[in-house]
PDB file of C-alpha atoms in Angstrom:
ATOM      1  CA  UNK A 112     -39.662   6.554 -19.170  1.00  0.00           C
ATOM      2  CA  UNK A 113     -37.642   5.989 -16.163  1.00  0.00           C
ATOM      3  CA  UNK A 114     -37.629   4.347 -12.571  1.00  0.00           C
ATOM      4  CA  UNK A 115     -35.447   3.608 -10.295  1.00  0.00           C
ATOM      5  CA  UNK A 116     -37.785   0.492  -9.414  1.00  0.00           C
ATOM      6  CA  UNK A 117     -36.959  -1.847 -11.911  1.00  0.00           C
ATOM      7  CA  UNK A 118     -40.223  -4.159 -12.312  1.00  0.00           C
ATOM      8  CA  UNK A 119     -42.333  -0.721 -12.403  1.00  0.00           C
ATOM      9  CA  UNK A 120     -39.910   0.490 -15.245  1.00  0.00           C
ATOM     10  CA  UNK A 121     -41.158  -2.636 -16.950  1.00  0.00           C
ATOM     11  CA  UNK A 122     -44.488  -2.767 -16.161  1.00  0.00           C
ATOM     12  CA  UNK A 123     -44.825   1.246 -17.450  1.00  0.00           C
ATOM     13  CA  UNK A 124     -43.180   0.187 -20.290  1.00  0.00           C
ATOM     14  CA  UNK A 125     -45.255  -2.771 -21.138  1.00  0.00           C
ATOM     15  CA  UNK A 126     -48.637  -0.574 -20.568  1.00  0.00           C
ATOM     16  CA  UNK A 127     -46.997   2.094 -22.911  1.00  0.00           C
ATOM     17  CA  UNK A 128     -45.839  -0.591 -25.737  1.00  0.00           C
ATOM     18  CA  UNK A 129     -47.238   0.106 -29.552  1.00  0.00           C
ATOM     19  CA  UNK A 130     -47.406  -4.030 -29.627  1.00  0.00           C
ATOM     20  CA  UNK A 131     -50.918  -5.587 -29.306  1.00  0.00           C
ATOM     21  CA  UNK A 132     -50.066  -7.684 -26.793  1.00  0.00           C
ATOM     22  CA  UNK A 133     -48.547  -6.920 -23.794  1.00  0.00           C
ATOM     23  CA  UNK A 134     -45.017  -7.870 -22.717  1.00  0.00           C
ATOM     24  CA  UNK A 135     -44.845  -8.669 -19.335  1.00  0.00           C
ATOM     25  CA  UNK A 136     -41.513  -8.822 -17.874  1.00  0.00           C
ATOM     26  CA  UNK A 137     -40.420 -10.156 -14.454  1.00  0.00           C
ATOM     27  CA  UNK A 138     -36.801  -9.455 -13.139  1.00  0.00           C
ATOM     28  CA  UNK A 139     -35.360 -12.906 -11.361  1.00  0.00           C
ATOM     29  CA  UNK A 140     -32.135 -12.743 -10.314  1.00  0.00           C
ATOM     30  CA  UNK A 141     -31.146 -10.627 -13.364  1.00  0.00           C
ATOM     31  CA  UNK A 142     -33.195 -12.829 -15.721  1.00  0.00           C
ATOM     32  CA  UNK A 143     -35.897 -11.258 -17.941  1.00  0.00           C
ATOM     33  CA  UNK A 144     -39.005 -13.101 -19.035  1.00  0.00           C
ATOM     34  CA  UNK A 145     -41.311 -12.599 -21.538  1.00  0.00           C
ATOM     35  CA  UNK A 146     -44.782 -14.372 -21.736  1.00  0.00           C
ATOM     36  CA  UNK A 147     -45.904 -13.861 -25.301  1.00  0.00           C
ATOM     37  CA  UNK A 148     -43.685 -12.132 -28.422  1.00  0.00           C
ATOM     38  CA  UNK A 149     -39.836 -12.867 -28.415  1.00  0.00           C
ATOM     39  CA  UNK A 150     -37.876 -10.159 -30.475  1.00  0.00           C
ATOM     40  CA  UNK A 151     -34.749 -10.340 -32.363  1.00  0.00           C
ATOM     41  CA  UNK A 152     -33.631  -7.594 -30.212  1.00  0.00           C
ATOM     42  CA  UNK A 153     -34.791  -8.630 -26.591  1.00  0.00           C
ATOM     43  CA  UNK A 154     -32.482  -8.344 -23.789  1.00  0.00           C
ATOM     44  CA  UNK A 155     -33.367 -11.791 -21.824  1.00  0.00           C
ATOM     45  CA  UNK A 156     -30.719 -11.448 -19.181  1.00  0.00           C
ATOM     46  CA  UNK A 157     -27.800  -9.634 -17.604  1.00  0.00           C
ATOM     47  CA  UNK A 158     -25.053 -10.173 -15.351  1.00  0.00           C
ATOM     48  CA  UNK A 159     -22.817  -7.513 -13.033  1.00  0.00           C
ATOM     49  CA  UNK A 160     -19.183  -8.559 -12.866  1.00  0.00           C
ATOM     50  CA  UNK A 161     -16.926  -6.265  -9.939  1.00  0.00           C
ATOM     51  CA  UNK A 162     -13.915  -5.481  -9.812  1.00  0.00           C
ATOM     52  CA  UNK A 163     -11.934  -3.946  -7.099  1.00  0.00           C
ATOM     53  CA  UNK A 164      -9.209  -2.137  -8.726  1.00  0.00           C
ATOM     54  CA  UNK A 165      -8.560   0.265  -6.209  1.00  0.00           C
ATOM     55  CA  UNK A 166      -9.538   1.269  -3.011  1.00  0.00           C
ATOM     56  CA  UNK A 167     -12.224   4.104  -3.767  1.00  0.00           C
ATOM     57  CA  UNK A 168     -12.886   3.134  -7.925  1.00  0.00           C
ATOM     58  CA  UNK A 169     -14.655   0.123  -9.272  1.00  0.00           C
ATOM     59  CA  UNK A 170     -14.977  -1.329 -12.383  1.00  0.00           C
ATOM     60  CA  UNK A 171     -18.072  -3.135 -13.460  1.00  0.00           C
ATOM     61  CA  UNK A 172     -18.571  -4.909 -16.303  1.00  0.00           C
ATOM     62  CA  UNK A 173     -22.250  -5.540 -17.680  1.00  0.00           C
ATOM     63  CA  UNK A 174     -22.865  -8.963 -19.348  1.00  0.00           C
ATOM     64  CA  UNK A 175     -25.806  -8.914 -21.360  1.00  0.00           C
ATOM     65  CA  UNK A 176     -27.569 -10.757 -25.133  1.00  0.00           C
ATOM     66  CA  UNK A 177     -28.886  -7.201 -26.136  1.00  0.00           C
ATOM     67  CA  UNK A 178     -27.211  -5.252 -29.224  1.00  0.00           C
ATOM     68  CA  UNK A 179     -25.278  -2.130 -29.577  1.00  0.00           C
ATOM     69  CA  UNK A 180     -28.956  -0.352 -30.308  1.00  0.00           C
ATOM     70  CA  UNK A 181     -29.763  -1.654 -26.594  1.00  0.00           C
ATOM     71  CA  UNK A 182     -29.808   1.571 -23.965  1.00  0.00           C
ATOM     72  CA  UNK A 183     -27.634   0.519 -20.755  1.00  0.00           C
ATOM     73  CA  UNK A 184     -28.390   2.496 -17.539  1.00  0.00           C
ATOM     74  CA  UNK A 185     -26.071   2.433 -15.134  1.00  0.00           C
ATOM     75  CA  UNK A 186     -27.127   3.209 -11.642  1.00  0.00           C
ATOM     76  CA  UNK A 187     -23.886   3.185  -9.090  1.00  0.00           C
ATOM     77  CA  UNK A 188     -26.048   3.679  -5.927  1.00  0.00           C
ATOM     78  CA  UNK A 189     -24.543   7.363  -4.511  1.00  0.00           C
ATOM     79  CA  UNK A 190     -26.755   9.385  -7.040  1.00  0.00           C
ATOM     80  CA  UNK A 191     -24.865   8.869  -9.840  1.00  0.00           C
ATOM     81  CA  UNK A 192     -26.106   7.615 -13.247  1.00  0.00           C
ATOM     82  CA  UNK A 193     -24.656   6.981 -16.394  1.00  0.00           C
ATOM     83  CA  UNK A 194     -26.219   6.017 -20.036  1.00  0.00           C
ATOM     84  CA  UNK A 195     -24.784   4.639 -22.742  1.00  0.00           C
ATOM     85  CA  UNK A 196     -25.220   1.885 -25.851  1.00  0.00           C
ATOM     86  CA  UNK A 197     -25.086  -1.217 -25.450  1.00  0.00           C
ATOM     87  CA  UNK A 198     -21.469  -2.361 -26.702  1.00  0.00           C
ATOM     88  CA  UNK A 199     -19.799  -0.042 -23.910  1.00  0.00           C
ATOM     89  CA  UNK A 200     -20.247  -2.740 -21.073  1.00  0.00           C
ATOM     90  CA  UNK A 201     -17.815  -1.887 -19.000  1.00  0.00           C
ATOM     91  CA  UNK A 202     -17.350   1.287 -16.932  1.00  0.00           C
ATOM     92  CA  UNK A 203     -15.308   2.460 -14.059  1.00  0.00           C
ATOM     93  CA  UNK A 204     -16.514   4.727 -10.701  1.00  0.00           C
ATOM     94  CA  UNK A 205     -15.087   6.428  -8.233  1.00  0.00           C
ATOM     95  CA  UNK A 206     -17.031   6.659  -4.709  1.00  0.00           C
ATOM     96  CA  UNK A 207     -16.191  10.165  -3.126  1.00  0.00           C
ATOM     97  CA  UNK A 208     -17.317   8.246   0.510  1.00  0.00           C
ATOM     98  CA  UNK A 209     -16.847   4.969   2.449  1.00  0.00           C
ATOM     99  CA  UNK A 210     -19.732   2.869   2.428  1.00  0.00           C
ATOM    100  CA  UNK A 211     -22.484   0.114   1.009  1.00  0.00           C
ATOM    101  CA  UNK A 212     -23.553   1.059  -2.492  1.00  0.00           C
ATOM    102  CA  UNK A 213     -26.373  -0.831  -4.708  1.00  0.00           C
ATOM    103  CA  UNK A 214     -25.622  -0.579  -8.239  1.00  0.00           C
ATOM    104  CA  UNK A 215     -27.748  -1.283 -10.897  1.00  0.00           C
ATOM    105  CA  UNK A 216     -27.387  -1.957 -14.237  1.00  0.00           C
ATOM    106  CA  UNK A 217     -30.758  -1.575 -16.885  1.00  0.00           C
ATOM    107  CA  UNK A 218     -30.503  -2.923 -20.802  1.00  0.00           C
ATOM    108  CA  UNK A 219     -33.086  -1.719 -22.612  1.00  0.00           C
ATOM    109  CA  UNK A 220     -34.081  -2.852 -25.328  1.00  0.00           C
ATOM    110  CA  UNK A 221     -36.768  -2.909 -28.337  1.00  0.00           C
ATOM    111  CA  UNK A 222     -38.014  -6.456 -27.621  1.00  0.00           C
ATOM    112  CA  UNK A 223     -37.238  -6.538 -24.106  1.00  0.00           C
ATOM    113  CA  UNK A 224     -35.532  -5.193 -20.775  1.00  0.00           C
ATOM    114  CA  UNK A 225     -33.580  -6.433 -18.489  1.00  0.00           C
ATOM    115  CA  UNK A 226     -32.321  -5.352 -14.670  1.00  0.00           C
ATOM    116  CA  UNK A 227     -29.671  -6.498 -11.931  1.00  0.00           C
ATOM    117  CA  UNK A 228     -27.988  -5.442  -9.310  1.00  0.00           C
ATOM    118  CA  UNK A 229     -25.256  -5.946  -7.108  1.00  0.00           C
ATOM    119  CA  UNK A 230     -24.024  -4.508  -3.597  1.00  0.00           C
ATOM    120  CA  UNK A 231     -20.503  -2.889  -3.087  1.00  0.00           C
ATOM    121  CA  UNK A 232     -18.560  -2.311  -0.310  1.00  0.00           C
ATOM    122  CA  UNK A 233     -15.955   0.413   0.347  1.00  0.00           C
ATOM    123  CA  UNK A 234     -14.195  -0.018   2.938  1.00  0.00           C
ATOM    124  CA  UNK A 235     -12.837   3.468   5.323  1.00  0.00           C
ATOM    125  CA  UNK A 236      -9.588   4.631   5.092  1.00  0.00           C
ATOM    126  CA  UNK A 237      -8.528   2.921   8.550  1.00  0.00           C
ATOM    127  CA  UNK A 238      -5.403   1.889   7.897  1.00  0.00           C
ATOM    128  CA  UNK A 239      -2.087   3.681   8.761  1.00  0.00           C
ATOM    129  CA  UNK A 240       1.331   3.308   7.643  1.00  0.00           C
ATOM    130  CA  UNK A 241       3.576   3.274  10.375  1.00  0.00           C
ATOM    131  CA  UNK A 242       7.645   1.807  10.940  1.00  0.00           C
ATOM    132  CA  UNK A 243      10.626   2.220  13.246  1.00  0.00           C
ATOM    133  CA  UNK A 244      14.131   2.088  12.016  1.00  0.00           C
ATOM    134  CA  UNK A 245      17.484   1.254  13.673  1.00  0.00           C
ATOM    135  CA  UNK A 246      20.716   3.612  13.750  1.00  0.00           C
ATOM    136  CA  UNK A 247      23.482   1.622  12.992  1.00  0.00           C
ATOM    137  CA  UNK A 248      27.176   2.174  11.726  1.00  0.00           C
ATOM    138  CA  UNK A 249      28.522   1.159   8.476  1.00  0.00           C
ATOM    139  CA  UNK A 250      28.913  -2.588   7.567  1.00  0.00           C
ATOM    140  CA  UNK A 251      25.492  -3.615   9.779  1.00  0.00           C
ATOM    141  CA  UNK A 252      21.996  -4.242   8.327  1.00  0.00           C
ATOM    142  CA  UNK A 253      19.558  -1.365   9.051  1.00  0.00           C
ATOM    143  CA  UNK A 254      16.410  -3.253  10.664  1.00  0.00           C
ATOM    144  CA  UNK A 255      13.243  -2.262   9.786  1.00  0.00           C
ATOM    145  CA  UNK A 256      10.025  -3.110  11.703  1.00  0.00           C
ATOM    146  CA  UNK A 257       6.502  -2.616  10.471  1.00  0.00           C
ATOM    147  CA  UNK A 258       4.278  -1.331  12.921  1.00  0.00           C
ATOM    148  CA  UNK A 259       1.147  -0.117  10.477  1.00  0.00           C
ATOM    149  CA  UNK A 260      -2.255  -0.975  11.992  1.00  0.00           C
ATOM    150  CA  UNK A 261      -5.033  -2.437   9.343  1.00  0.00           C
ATOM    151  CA  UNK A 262      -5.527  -5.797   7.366  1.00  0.00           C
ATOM    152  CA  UNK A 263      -2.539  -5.779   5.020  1.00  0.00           C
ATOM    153  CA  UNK A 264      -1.562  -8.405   2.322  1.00  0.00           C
ATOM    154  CA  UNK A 265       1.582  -5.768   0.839  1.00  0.00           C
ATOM    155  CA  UNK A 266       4.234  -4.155   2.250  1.00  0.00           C
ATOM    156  CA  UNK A 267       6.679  -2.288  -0.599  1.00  0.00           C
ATOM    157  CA  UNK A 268       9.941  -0.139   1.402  1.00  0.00           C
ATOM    158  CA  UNK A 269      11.674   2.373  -0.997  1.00  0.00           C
ATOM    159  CA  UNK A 270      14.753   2.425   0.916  1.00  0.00           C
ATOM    160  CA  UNK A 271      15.763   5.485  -0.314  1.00  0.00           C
ATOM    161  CA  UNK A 272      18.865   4.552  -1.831  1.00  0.00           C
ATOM    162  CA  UNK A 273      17.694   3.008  -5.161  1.00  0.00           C
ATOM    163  CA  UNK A 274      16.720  -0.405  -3.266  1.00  0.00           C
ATOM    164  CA  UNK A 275      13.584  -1.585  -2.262  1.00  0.00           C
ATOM    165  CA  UNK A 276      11.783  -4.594  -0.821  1.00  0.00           C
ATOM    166  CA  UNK A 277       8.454  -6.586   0.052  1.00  0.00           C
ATOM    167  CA  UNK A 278       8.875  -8.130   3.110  1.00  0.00           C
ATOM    168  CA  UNK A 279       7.112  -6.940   6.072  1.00  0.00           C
ATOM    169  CA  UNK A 280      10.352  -6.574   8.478  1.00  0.00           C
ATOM    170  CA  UNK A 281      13.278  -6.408   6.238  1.00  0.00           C
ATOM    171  CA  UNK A 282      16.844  -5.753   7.342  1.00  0.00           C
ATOM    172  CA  UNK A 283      18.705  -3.488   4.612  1.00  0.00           C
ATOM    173  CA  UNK A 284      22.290  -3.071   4.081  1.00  0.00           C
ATOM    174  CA  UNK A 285      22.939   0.222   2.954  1.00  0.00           C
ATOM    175  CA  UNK A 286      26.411   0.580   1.207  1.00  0.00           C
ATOM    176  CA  UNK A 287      27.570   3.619   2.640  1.00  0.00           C
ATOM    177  CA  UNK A 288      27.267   5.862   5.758  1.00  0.00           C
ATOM    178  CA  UNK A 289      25.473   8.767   5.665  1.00  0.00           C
ATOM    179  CA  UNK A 290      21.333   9.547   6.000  1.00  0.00           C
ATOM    180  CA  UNK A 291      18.833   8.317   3.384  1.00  0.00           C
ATOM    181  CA  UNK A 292      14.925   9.280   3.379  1.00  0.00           C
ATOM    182  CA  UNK A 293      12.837   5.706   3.465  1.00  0.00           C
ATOM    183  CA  UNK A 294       9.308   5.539   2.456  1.00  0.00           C
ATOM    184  CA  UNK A 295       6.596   2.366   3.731  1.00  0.00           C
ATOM    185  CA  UNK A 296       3.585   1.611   1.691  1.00  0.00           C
ATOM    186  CA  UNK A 297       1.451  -0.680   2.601  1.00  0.00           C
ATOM    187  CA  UNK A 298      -1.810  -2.395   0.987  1.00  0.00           C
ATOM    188  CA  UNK A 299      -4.949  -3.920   2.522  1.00  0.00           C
ATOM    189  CA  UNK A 300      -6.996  -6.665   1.233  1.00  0.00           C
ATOM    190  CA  UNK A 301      -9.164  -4.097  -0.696  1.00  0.00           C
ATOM    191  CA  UNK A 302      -6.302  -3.070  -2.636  1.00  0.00           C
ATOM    192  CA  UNK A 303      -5.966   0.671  -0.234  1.00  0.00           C
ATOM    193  CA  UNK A 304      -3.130   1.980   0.043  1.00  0.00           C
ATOM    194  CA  UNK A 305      -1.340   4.590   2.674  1.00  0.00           C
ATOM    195  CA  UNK A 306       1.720   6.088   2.240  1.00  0.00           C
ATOM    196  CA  UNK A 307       3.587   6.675   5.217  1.00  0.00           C
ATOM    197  CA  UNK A 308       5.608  10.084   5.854  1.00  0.00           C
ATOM    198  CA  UNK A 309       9.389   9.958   4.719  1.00  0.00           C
ATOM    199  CA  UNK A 310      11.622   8.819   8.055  1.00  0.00           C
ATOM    200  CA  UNK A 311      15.195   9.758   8.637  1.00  0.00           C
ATOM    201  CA  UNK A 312      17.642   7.011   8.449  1.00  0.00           C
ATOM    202  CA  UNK A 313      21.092   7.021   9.550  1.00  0.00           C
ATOM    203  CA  UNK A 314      24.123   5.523   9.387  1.00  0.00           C
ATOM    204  CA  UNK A 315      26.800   5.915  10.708  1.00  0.00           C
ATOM    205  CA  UNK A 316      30.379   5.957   9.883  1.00  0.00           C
ATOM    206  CA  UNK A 317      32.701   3.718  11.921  1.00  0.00           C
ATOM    207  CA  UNK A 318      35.239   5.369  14.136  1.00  0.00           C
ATOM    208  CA  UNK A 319      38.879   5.146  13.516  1.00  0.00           C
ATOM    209  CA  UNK A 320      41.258   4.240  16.782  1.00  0.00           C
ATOM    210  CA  UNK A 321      44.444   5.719  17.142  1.00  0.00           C
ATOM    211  CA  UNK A 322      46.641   4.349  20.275  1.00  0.00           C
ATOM    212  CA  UNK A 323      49.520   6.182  19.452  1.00  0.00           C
ATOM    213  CA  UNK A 324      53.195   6.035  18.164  1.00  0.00           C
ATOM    214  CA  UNK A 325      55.770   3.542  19.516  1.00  0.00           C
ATOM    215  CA  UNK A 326      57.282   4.599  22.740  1.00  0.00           C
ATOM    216  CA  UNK A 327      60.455   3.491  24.684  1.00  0.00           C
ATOM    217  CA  UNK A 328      61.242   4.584  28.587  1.00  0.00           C
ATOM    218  CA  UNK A 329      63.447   4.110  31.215  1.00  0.00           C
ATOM    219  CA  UNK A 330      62.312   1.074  33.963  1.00  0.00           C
ATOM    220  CA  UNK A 331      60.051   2.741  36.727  1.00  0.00           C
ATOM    221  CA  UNK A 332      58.734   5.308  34.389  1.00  0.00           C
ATOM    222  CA  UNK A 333      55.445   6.165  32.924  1.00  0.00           C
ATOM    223  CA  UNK A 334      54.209   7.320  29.334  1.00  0.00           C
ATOM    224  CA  UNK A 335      50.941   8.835  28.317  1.00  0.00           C
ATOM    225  CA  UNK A 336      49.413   6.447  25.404  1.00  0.00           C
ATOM    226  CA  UNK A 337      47.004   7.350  22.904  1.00  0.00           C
ATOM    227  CA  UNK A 338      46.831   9.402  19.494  1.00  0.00           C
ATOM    228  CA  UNK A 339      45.888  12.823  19.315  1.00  0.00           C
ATOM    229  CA  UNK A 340      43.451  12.329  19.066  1.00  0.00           C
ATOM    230  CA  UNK A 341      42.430   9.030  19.540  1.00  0.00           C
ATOM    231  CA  UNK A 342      39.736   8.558  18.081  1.00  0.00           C
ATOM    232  CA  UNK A 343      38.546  10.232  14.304  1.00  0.00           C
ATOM    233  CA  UNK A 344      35.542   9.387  12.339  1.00  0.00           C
ATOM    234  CA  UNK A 345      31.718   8.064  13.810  1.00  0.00           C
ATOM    235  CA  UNK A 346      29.886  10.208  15.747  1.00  0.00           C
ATOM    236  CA  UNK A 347      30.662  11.314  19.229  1.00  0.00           C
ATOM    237  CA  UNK A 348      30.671  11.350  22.099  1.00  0.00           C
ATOM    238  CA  UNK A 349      33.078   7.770  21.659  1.00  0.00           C
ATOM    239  CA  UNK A 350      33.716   5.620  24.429  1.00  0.00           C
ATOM    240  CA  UNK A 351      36.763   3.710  25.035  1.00  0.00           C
ATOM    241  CA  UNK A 352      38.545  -0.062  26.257  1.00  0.00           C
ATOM    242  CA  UNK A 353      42.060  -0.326  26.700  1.00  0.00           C
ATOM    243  CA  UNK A 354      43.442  -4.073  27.362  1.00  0.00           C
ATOM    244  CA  UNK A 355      45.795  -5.014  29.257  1.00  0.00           C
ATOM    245  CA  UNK A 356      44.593  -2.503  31.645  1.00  0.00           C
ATOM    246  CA  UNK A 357      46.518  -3.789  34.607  1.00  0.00           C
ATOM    247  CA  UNK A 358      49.665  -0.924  34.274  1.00  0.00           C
ATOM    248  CA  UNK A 359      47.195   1.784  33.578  1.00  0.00           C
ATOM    249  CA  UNK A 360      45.961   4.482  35.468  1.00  0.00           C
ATOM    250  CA  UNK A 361      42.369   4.560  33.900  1.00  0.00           C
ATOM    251  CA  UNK A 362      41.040   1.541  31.128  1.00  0.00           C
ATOM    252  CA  UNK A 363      38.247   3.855  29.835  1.00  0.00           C
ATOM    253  CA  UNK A 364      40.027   7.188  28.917  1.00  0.00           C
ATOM    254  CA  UNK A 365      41.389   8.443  25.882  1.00  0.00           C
ATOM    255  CA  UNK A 366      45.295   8.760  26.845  1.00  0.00           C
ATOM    256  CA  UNK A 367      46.009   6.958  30.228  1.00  0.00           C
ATOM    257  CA  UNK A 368      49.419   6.701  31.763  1.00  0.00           C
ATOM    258  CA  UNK A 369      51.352   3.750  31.218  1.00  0.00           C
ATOM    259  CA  UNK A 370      53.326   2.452  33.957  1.00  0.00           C
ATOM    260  CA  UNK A 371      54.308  -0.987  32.473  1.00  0.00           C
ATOM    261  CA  UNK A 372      56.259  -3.492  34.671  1.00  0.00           C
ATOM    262  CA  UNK A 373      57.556  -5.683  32.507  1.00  0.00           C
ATOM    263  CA  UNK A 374      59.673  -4.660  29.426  1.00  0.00           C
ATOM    264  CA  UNK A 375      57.867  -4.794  26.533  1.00  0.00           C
ATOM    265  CA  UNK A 376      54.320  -3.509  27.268  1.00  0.00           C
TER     266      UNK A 376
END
């Protein structure tokens, strides 16, 4: 016979016993105790142990005196029950929904029962995996910056290169130009995780200048400088500096005119 209510489980079971006398038992803070007969095969008291090995999935662990012959009922609180014998103590569930769960744990026994429970919390899945990234060229650290919102003890990057790292806002060197896929996960104090959706990174390759071949003139005269092009390699559109820009018709194109006053220019 079976009930949810753990001192009526007892108290049916007492009224129901073949023994003359009847065994009263009185749950206490997952203690069992008997008033009369004491058995060789009494369950006198039993502990829940909880573990929170992942975000939605529990593992509890039932510490009891009984025997292998000893029934264990395991109640996890969502409508789920499981029995089994009594050396299979420990058992692992999976919650389908956020919330506060009772579970309870019976031992029953031939001498004697006993009951506990404990209360669970799972938490909701309010935590979101979020980062920005920086486009650099080749030779500079990529910075990455965290921006996931939730309590979070672990942050793991897969940089997408065959590197990875823990720190919250780590700066990564990647080796080469060219674009690599990088992943965040992070993981809150309940051990939940959220994997964040794969973000571009690039890098870019450095540009190559070109200011042209060696050029001699007659004084008074002018020259057009620069390669052609002048510029190969990064990404355009490129932008440009020429110094000394005093004998130049424009500083910030890709082939000014030279008109140098002095002879070596």
């Amino acid at each position: 016979m079976y009930s949810k209510n753990a001192n009526k489980y007892f108290l049916e079971r007492a009224r129901n016993s073949h023994f003359k006398k009847v065994i009263l038992a009185l749950l206490f803070a997952g203690i069992c105790l008997n008033n009369n007969n004491v058995f060789a095969n009494e369950c006198n008291g039993v502990s829940l142990d909880v573990d929170y090995r992942d975000c939605f999935c529990i593992t509890f662990r039932a510490n009891h005196n009984g025997h292998c012959s000893c029934t264990v009922i395991w109640d996890f609180g969502d409508g789920n029950t499981l029995v089994d014998n009594g050396c299979n103590i420990t058992k692992s569930h999976c919650y389908a929904s956020p919330g506060t769960y009772t579970v309870t744990v019976y031992v029953d026994c031939s001498g004697g029962d006993c009951a506990t429970s404990v209360t669970v919390y799972i938490p909701p899945p309010n935590l979101s995996s979020l980062f920005t990234s920086d486009t650099v060229c080749e030779g500079f650290c990529t910075q990455f910056t965290d921006q996931s919102t939730g309590d979070f003890t672990q942050w793991t990057w897969d940089f997408g290169d065959g590197n990875a790292s823990t720190q919250q806002n780590p700066c990564h060197l990647y080796a080469n130009p060219g674009t690599y896929s990088a992943i965040l996960t992070v993981t809150d104090t309940n051990l939940c995780d959220d994997y964040d959706t794969v973000q571009t990174v690039h890098v870019n390759a450095n540009p190559i200048a070109d200011a042209g071949t060696y050029a001699e003139m007659c004084g008074g005269g002018s020259v057009i400088i620069g390669g052609s092009p002048t510029v190969t390699g990064g990404i355009p559109p490129w932008t440009y500096l020429w110094t000394p820009s005093s004998d130049l018709n424009c500083f910030d194109c890709a082939n000014p005119t030279a008109t140098p006053t002095s002879s070596d220019f």
